[in-house]
Coordinates of C-alpha atoms and ligand atoms in Angstrom, one line a residue:
X1276 CA 107.9 95.4 90.8
X1277 CA 108.0 96.4 94.1
X1278 CA 106.2 99.3 96.0
X1279 CA 106.6 101.5 99.5
X1280 CA 103.8 103.1 100.3
X1281 CA 105.2 106.1 103.4
X1282 CA 102.7 107.0 105.1
X1283 CA 100.8 104.1 104.0
X1284 CA 98.6 103.2 107.5
X1285 CA 97.2 106.9 106.7
X1286 CA 94.1 108.3 105.2
X1287 CA 95.5 108.2 101.1
X1288 CA 98.1 105.6 101.9
X1289 CA 96.1 102.6 102.7
X1290 CA 93.5 102.8 100.0
X1291 CA 97.1 103.2 97.5
X1292 CA 98.5 100.2 99.3
X1293 CA 95.8 98.1 98.4
X1294 CA 95.2 99.3 95.1
X1295 CA 99.0 98.9 94.0
X1296 CA 98.9 95.2 96.2
X1297 CA 95.4 94.7 94.0
X1298 CA 97.2 95.0 90.6
X1299 CA 99.9 93.1 91.4
X1300 CA 102.3 95.4 93.2
X1301 CA 105.0 93.7 96.4
X1302 CA 103.2 96.3 98.3
X1303 CA 105.6 97.4 102.0
X1304 CA 103.8 100.4 103.9
X1305 CA 106.1 102.0 106.1
X1306 CA 104.5 104.3 109.2
X1307 CA 105.3 105.5 112.3
X1308 CA 101.7 105.0 113.6
X1309 CA 101.6 108.7 114.5
X1310 CA 98.2 110.1 113.2
X1311 CA 96.8 107.1 115.6
X1312 CA 99.2 108.8 118.0
X1313 CA 97.5 112.0 117.6
X1314 CA 94.2 110.6 117.1
X1315 CA 94.4 109.5 120.9
X1316 CA 96.3 112.8 121.9
X1317 CA 92.6 114.7 120.9
X1318 CA 90.9 112.0 122.5
X1319 CA 89.3 111.5 118.9
X1320 CA 88.2 109.0 116.7
X1321 CA 87.3 108.5 113.4
X1322 CA 83.9 108.3 112.3
X1323 CA 84.5 104.7 110.3
X1324 CA 86.2 102.7 112.6
X1325 CA 90.0 102.5 111.7
X1326 CA 91.4 98.7 113.2
X1327 CA 95.0 98.2 113.3
X1328 CA 97.1 97.5 111.2
X1329 CA 98.4 94.0 112.2
X1330 CA 94.3 93.4 111.4
X1331 CA 94.4 95.9 108.3
X1332 CA 96.9 93.0 106.5
X1333 CA 96.0 90.3 108.0
X1334 CA 91.8 91.0 106.7
X1335 CA 93.5 92.0 102.9
X1336 CA 95.8 89.1 103.1
X1337 CA 92.7 86.8 104.0
X1338 CA 90.3 88.2 100.9
X1339 CA 92.8 88.5 98.7
X1340 CA 95.7 85.7 99.4
X1341 CA 98.5 89.5 98.5
X1342 CA 100.7 89.7 101.6
X1343 CA 101.3 93.3 102.2
X1344 CA 104.7 94.1 104.5
X1345 CA 104.8 96.3 107.1
X1346 CA 108.0 98.7 109.1
X1347 CA 107.1 101.0 111.5
X1348 CA 109.9 103.6 111.1
X1349 CA 109.8 106.8 111.6
X1350 CA 111.3 108.8 108.0
X1351 CA 112.8 112.1 109.2
X1352 CA 114.7 110.5 112.1
X1353 CA 115.3 107.0 111.7
X1354 CA 118.1 107.6 108.2
X1355 CA 119.6 104.9 108.3
X1356 CA 117.3 102.2 108.8
X1357 CA 115.6 104.1 106.1
X1358 CA 118.3 102.9 103.7
X1359 CA 118.7 99.5 105.2
X1360 CA 115.2 98.9 104.0
X1361 CA 116.2 100.6 100.7
X1362 CA 118.8 98.6 100.0
X1363 CA 117.1 95.0 101.2
X1364 CA 114.0 95.8 99.6
X1365 CA 115.3 97.3 96.6
X1366 CA 112.0 99.4 95.5
X1367 CA 111.1 100.1 92.2
X1368 CA 109.0 102.8 93.5
X1369 CA 108.0 105.1 96.0
X1370 CA 104.9 106.4 97.0
X1371 CA 105.1 108.9 99.6
X1372 CA 102.3 111.0 102.0
X1373 CA 104.4 110.2 105.5
X1374 CA 103.4 113.9 106.5
X1375 CA 101.2 115.8 109.6
X1376 CA 98.2 116.8 107.6
X1377 CA 96.1 118.8 109.4
X1378 CA 96.9 122.5 109.8
X1379 CA 94.7 123.2 112.9
X1380 CA 96.8 120.9 114.8
X1381 CA 100.2 122.3 113.2
X1382 CA 98.2 125.0 115.2
X1383 CA 97.9 124.4 118.0
X1384 CA 100.9 125.9 120.2
X1385 CA 104.7 126.0 119.5
X1386 CA 105.3 122.6 119.9
X1387 CA 102.5 121.0 117.6
X1388 CA 103.5 123.8 114.7
X1389 CA 107.3 122.7 115.1
X1390 CA 106.4 118.8 115.0
X1391 CA 104.7 119.6 112.3
X1392 CA 107.2 121.7 110.2
X1393 CA 110.1 119.4 111.4
X1394 CA 108.2 115.7 110.7
X1395 CA 107.6 116.7 107.2
X1396 CA 110.4 118.0 105.4
X1397 CA 112.5 116.1 107.3
X1398 CA 110.9 113.1 106.3
X1399 CA 110.4 114.2 102.7
X1400 CA 114.6 115.5 103.2
X1401 CA 115.4 111.8 104.3
X1402 CA 114.0 110.2 101.5
X1403 CA 115.6 112.1 98.9
X1404 CA 118.6 112.0 100.6
X1405 CA 118.1 107.9 101.3
X1406 CA 117.4 107.1 97.7
X1407 CA 120.7 108.7 96.5
X1408 CA 122.8 106.7 99.5
X1409 CA 121.0 103.5 98.3
X1410 CA 122.6 104.2 95.2
X1411 CA 119.2 102.6 93.3
X1412 CA 117.0 104.4 90.6
X1413 CA 113.6 104.5 92.1
X1414 CA 110.7 106.4 91.2
X1415 CA 109.2 108.7 93.5
X1416 CA 105.7 110.1 94.0
X1417 CA 104.7 112.7 96.8
X1418 CA 101.5 114.0 97.4
X1419 CA 101.8 116.9 99.6
X1420 CA 99.0 119.1 100.9
X1421 CA 96.2 120.1 99.0
X1422 CA 96.9 124.4 98.1
X1423 CA 99.6 125.7 96.3
X1424 CA 101.2 128.8 96.0
X1425 CA 101.7 130.9 92.9
X1426 CA 99.3 133.2 91.2
X1427 CA 96.4 133.0 89.8
X1428 CA 95.9 135.2 86.6
X1429 CA 92.8 136.4 85.9
X1430 CA 91.8 135.4 82.2
X1431 CA 95.5 133.6 81.1
X1432 CA 96.2 129.0 81.6
X1433 CA 99.8 129.6 83.4
X1434 CA 101.9 127.0 82.0
X1435 CA 103.3 124.8 84.5
X1436 CA 106.7 123.6 84.4
X1437 CA 109.5 125.3 82.5
X1438 CA 108.7 129.0 81.3
X1439 CA 111.2 131.0 79.0
X1440 CA 111.5 134.4 80.4
X1441 CA 113.3 137.4 79.2
X1442 CA 114.9 139.0 81.7
X1443 CA 116.4 142.6 81.6
X1444 CA 120.3 142.6 81.6
X1445 CA 123.3 145.3 82.3
X1446 CA 123.8 143.1 79.0
X1447 CA 120.4 143.8 77.5
X1448 CA 117.9 141.4 77.3
X1449 CA 118.7 137.6 78.0
X1450 CA 115.3 134.6 77.8
X1451 CA 116.0 132.0 80.1
X1452 CA 114.2 129.2 81.7
X1453 CA 112.9 129.5 84.9
X1454 CA 111.0 126.8 86.7
X1455 CA 107.7 128.2 86.5
X1456 CA 105.1 127.4 90.3
X1457 CA 101.6 126.4 89.1
X1458 CA 98.5 128.2 90.5
X1459 CA 97.7 128.5 93.8
X1460 CA 94.7 125.3 95.1
X1461 CA 95.1 122.7 92.7
X1462 CA 94.9 119.3 94.5
X1463 CA 97.8 117.5 93.6
X1464 CA 96.3 114.2 95.6
Ligands
LIG912 N1 93.1 113.9 103.1 C1 93.2 113.9 101.9 O1 91.7 114.5 101.6 C2 93.8 115.1 101.5 C3 94.2 116.0 100.5 C4 95.3 116.9 100.1 C5 95.5 116.6 100.3 N2 96.5 115.5 101.1 C6 98.5 115.2 101.6 O2 98.5 114.0 101.8 C7 99.2 113.6 102.3 C8 98.3 112.6 103.2 O3 97.3 112.8 104.0 P1 96.2 111.7 104.3 O4 94.9 112.2 105.0 O5 96.8 110.7 104.2 O6 96.9 112.1 106.2 P2 96.9 111.0 107.1 O7 98.1 111.1 108.4 O8 95.8 109.8 107.0 O9 98.1 109.6 106.9 C9 100.1 110.7 106.8 C10 100.5 109.1 107.5 O10 101.5 109.3 107.2 C11 102.2 108.7 108.9 N3 103.5 109.4 109.1 C12 103.8 111.1 109.7 N4 104.7 111.2 109.8 C13 105.8 110.2 109.8 C14 106.7 109.9 109.3 N5 107.8 110.9 109.8 N6 107.2 108.9 109.4 C15 106.4 108.2 109.3 N7 105.7 107.9 109.0 C16 104.5 109.3 109.2 C17 101.1 109.0 109.6 O11 101.2 108.7 110.6 C18 99.9 108.8 108.9 O12 98.9 107.6 108.9 C19 99.2 114.2 103.2 O13 100.7 115.2 103.8 C20 98.4 115.4 103.3 O14 98.7 116.9 103.2 C21 95.2 114.6 102.1

């Protein structure tokens, strides 16, 4: 089985790549290393040293004997390259973590705000469109932000997913299924 881990050089993506590789999946990491560039821009570095992606991949091969592929590609910009990659690799699944994750960074200035929204929305938009364009049957797991909007009704467990509601109309009450948002602040990672 083949899997692409988008944002696979990141905090969640790299351990996911290792986990799937250890379970026998053929893994390719797709990442534009933008998180590393942001660290350079902010002149900060992780308390735990993060080795370059090439070193990470070589170390994994040394201890596991397994190869992890790497493509330096910007999702949301390089659409044709991404479609070609899908057609080439024919992955069974994609795990998508490729987003600018830091709310404080997104609020630094108009430029940072525009970058974050453009990057995060366009990356996912391109992933979905590329999957359709490839004509392949690929499963997608997308992990996004920590909190999501919804309704926290005290004392009531609101089901996620489809909910049957009665809507009052000119023609009388009509039953309809709506996609109901989950309760807020539920972690989806
Ligand atoms: N880390 C957490 O505890 C946590 C918790 C909840 C949700 N999340 C969410 O999970 C996702 C991943 O989080 P993370 O902590 O691994 O972030 P991260 O910044 O460590 O990893 C994201 C990776 O995506 C890459 N990337 C960003 N935009 C890209 C693009 N357009 N094309 C290609 N690569 C791109 C970055 O270079 C980085 O390596 C984010 O959406 C984040 O909000 C993370």
